[in-house]
mmCIF file as gemmi writes it, N, C-alpha and C atoms, coordinates in Angstrom:
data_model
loop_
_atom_site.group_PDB
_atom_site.id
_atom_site.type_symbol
_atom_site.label_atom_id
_atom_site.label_alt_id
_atom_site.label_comp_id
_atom_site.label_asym_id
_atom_site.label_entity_id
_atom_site.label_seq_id
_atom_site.pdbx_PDB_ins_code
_atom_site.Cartn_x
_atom_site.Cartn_y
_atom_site.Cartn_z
_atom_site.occupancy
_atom_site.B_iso_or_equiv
_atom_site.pdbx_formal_charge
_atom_site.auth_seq_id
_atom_site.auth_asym_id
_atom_site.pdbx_PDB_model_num
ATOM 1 N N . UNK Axp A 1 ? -88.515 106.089 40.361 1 0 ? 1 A 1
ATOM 2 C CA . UNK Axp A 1 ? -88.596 105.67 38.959 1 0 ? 1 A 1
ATOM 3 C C . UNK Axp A 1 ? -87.243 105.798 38.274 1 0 ? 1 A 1
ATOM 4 N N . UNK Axp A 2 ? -86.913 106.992 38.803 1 0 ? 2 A 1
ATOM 5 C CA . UNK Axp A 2 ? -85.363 107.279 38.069 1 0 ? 2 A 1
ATOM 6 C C . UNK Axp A 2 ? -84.238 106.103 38.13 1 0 ? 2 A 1
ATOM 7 N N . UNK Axp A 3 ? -84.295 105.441 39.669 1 0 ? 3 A 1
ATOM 8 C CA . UNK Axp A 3 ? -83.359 104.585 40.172 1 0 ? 3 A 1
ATOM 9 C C . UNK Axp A 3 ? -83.329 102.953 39.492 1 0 ? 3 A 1
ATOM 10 N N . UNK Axp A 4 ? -84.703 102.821 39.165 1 0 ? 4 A 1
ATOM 11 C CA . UNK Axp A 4 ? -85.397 101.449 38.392 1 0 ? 4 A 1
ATOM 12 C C . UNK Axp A 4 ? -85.001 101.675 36.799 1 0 ? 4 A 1
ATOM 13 N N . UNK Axp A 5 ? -84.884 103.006 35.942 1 0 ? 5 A 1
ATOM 14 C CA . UNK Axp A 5 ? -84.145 103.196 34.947 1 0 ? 5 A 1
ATOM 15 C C . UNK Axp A 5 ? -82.659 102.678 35.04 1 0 ? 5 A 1
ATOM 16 N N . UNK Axp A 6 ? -82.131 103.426 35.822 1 0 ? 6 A 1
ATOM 17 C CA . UNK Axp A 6 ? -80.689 103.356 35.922 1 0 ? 6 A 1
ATOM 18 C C . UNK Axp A 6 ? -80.307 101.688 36.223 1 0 ? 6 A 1
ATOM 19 N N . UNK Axp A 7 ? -81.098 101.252 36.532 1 0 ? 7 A 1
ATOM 20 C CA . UNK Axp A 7 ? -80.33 99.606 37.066 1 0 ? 7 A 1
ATOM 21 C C . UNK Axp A 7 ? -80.58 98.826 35.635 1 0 ? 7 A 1
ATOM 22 N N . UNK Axp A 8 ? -81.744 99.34 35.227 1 0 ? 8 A 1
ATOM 23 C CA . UNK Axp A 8 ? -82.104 98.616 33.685 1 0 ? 8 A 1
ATOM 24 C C . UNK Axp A 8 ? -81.214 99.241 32.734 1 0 ? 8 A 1
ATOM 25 N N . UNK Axp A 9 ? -80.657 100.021 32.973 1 0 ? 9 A 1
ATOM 26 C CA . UNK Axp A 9 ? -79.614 100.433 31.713 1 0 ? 9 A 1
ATOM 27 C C . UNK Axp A 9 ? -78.38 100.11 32.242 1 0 ? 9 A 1
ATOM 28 N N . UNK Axp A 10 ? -77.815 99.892 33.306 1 0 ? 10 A 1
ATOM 29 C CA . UNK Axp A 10 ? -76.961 99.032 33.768 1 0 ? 10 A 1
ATOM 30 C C . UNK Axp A 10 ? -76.485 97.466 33.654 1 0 ? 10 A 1
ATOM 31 N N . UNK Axp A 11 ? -78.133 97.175 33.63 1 0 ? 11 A 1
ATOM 32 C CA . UNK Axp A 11 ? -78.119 95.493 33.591 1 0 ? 11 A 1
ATOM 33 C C . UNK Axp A 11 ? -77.897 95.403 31.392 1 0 ? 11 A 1
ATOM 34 N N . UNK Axp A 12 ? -78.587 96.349 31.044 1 0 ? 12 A 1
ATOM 35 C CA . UNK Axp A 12 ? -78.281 96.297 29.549 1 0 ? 12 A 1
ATOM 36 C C . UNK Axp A 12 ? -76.894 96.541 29.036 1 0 ? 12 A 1
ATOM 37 N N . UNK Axp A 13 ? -76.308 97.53 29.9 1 0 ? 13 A 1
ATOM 38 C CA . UNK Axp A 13 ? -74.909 97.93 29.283 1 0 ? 13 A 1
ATOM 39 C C . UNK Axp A 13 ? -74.187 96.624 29.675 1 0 ? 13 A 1
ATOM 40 N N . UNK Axp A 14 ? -74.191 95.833 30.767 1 0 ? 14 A 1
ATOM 41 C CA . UNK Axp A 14 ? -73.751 94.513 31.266 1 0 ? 14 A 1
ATOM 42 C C . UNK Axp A 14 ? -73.962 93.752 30.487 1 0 ? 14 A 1
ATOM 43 N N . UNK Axp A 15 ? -74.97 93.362 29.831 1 0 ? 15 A 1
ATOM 44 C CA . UNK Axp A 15 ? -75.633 92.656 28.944 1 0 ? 15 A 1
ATOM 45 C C . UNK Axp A 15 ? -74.808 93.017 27.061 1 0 ? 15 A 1
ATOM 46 N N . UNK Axp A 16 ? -74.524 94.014 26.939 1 0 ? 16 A 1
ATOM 47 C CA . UNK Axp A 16 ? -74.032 94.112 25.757 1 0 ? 16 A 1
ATOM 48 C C . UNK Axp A 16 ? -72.686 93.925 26.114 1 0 ? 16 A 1
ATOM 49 N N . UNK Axp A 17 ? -71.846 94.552 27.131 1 0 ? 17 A 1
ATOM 50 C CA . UNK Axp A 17 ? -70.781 93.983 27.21 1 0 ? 17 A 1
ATOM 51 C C . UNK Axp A 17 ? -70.104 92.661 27.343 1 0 ? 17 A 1
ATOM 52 N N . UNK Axp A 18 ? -71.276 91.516 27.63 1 0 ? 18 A 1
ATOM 53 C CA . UNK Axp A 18 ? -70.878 90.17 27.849 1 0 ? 18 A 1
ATOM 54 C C . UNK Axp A 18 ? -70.968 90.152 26.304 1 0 ? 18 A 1
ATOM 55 N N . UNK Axp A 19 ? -71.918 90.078 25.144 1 0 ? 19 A 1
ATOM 56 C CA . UNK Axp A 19 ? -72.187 89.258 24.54 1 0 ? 19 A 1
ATOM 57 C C . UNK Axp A 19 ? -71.144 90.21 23.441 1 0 ? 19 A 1
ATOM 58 N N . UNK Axp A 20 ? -70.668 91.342 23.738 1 0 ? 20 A 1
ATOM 59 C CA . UNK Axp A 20 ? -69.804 91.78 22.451 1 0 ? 20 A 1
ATOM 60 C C . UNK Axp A 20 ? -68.626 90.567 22.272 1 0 ? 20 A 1
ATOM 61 N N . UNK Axp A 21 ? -67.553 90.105 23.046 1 0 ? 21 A 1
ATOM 62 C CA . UNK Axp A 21 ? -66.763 89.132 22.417 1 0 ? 21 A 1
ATOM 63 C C . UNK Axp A 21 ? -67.244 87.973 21.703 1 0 ? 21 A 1
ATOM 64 N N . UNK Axp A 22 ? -68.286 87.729 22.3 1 0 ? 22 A 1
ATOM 65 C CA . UNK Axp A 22 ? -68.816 86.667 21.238 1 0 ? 22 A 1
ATOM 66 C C . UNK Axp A 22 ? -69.536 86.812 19.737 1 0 ? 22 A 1
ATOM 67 N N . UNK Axp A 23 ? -69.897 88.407 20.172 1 0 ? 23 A 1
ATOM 68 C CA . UNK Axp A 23 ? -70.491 88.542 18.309 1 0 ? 23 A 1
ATOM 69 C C . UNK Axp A 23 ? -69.103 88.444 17.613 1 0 ? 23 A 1
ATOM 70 N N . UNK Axp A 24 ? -68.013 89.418 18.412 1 0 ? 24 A 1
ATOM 71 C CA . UNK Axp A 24 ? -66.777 89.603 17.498 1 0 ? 24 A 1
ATOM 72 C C . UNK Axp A 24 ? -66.157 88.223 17.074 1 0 ? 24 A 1
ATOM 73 N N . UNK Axp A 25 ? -65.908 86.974 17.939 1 0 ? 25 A 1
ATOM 74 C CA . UNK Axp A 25 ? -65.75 85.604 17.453 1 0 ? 25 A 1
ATOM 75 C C . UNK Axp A 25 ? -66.662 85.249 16.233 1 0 ? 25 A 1
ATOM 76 N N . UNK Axp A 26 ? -67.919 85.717 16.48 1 0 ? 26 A 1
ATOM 77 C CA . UNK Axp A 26 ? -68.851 84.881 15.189 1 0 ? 26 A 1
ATOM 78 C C . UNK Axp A 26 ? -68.436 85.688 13.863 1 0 ? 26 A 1
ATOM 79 N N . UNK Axp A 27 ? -67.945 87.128 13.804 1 0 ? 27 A 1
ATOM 80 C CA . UNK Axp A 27 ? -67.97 87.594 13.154 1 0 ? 27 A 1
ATOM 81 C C . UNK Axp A 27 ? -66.47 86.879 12.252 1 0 ? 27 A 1
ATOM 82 N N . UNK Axp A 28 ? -65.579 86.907 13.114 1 0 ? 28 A 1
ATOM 83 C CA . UNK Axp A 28 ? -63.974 86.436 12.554 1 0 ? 28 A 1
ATOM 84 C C . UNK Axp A 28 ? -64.597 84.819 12.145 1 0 ? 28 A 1
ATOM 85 N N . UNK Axp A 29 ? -65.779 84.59 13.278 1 0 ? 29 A 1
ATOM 86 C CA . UNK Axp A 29 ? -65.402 83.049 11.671 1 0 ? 29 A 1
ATOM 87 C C . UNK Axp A 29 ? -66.132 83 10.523 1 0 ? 29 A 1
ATOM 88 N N . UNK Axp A 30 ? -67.401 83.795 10.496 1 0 ? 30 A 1
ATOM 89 C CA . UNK Axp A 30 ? -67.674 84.096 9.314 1 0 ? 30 A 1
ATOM 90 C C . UNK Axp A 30 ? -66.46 84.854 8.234 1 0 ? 30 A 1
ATOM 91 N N . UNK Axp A 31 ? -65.694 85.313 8.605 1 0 ? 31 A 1
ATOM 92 C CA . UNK Axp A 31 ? -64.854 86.017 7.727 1 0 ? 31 A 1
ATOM 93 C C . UNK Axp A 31 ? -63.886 84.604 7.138 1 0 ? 31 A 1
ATOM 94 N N . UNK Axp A 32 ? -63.469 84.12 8.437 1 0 ? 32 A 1
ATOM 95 C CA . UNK Axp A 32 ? -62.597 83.022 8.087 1 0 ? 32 A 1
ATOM 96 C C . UNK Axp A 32 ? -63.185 81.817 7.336 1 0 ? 32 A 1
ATOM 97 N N . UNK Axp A 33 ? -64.192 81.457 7.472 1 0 ? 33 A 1
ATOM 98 C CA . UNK Axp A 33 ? -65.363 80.912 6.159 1 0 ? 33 A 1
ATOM 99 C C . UNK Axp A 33 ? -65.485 81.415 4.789 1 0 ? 33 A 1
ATOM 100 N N . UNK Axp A 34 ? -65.975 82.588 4.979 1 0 ? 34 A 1
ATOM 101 C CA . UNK Axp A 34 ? -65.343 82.682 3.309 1 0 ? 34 A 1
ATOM 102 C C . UNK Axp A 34 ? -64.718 83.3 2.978 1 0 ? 34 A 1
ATOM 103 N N . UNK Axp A 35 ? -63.346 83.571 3.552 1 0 ? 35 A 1
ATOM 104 C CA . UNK Axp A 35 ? -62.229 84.082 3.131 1 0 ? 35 A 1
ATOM 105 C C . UNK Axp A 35 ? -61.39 82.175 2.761 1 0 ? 35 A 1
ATOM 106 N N . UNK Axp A 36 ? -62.03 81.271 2.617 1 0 ? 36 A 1
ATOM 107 C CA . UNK Axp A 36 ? -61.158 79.909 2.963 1 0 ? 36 A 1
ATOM 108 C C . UNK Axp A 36 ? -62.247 79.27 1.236 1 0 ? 36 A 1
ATOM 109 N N . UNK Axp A 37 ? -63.485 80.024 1.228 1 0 ? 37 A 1
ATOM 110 C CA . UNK Axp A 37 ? -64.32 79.587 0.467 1 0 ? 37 A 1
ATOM 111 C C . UNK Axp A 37 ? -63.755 79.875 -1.476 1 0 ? 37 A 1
ATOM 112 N N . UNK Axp A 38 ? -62.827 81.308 -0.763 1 0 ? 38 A 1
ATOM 113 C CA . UNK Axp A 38 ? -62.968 81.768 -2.125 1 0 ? 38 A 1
ATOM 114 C C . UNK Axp A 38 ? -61.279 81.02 -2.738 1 0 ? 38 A 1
């Protein structure tokens, strides 16, 4: 059971590490949106 944890928190930490550059992109263009708005 222990070993079936560990791969699922593996495959999650994998999983947040792909999709962090892309929140950080969405985030800079929301900034760059309305930092262009005002």
């Amino acid at each position: 059971m222990s070993t079936i944890n560990a791969k699922e928190n593996r495959a999650i930490t994998a999983d947040s590490r792909r999709m962090e550059p892309l929140l950080n992109g969405f985030l800079m263009l929301i900034l760059e949106i309305t930092s262009s708005l005002n």
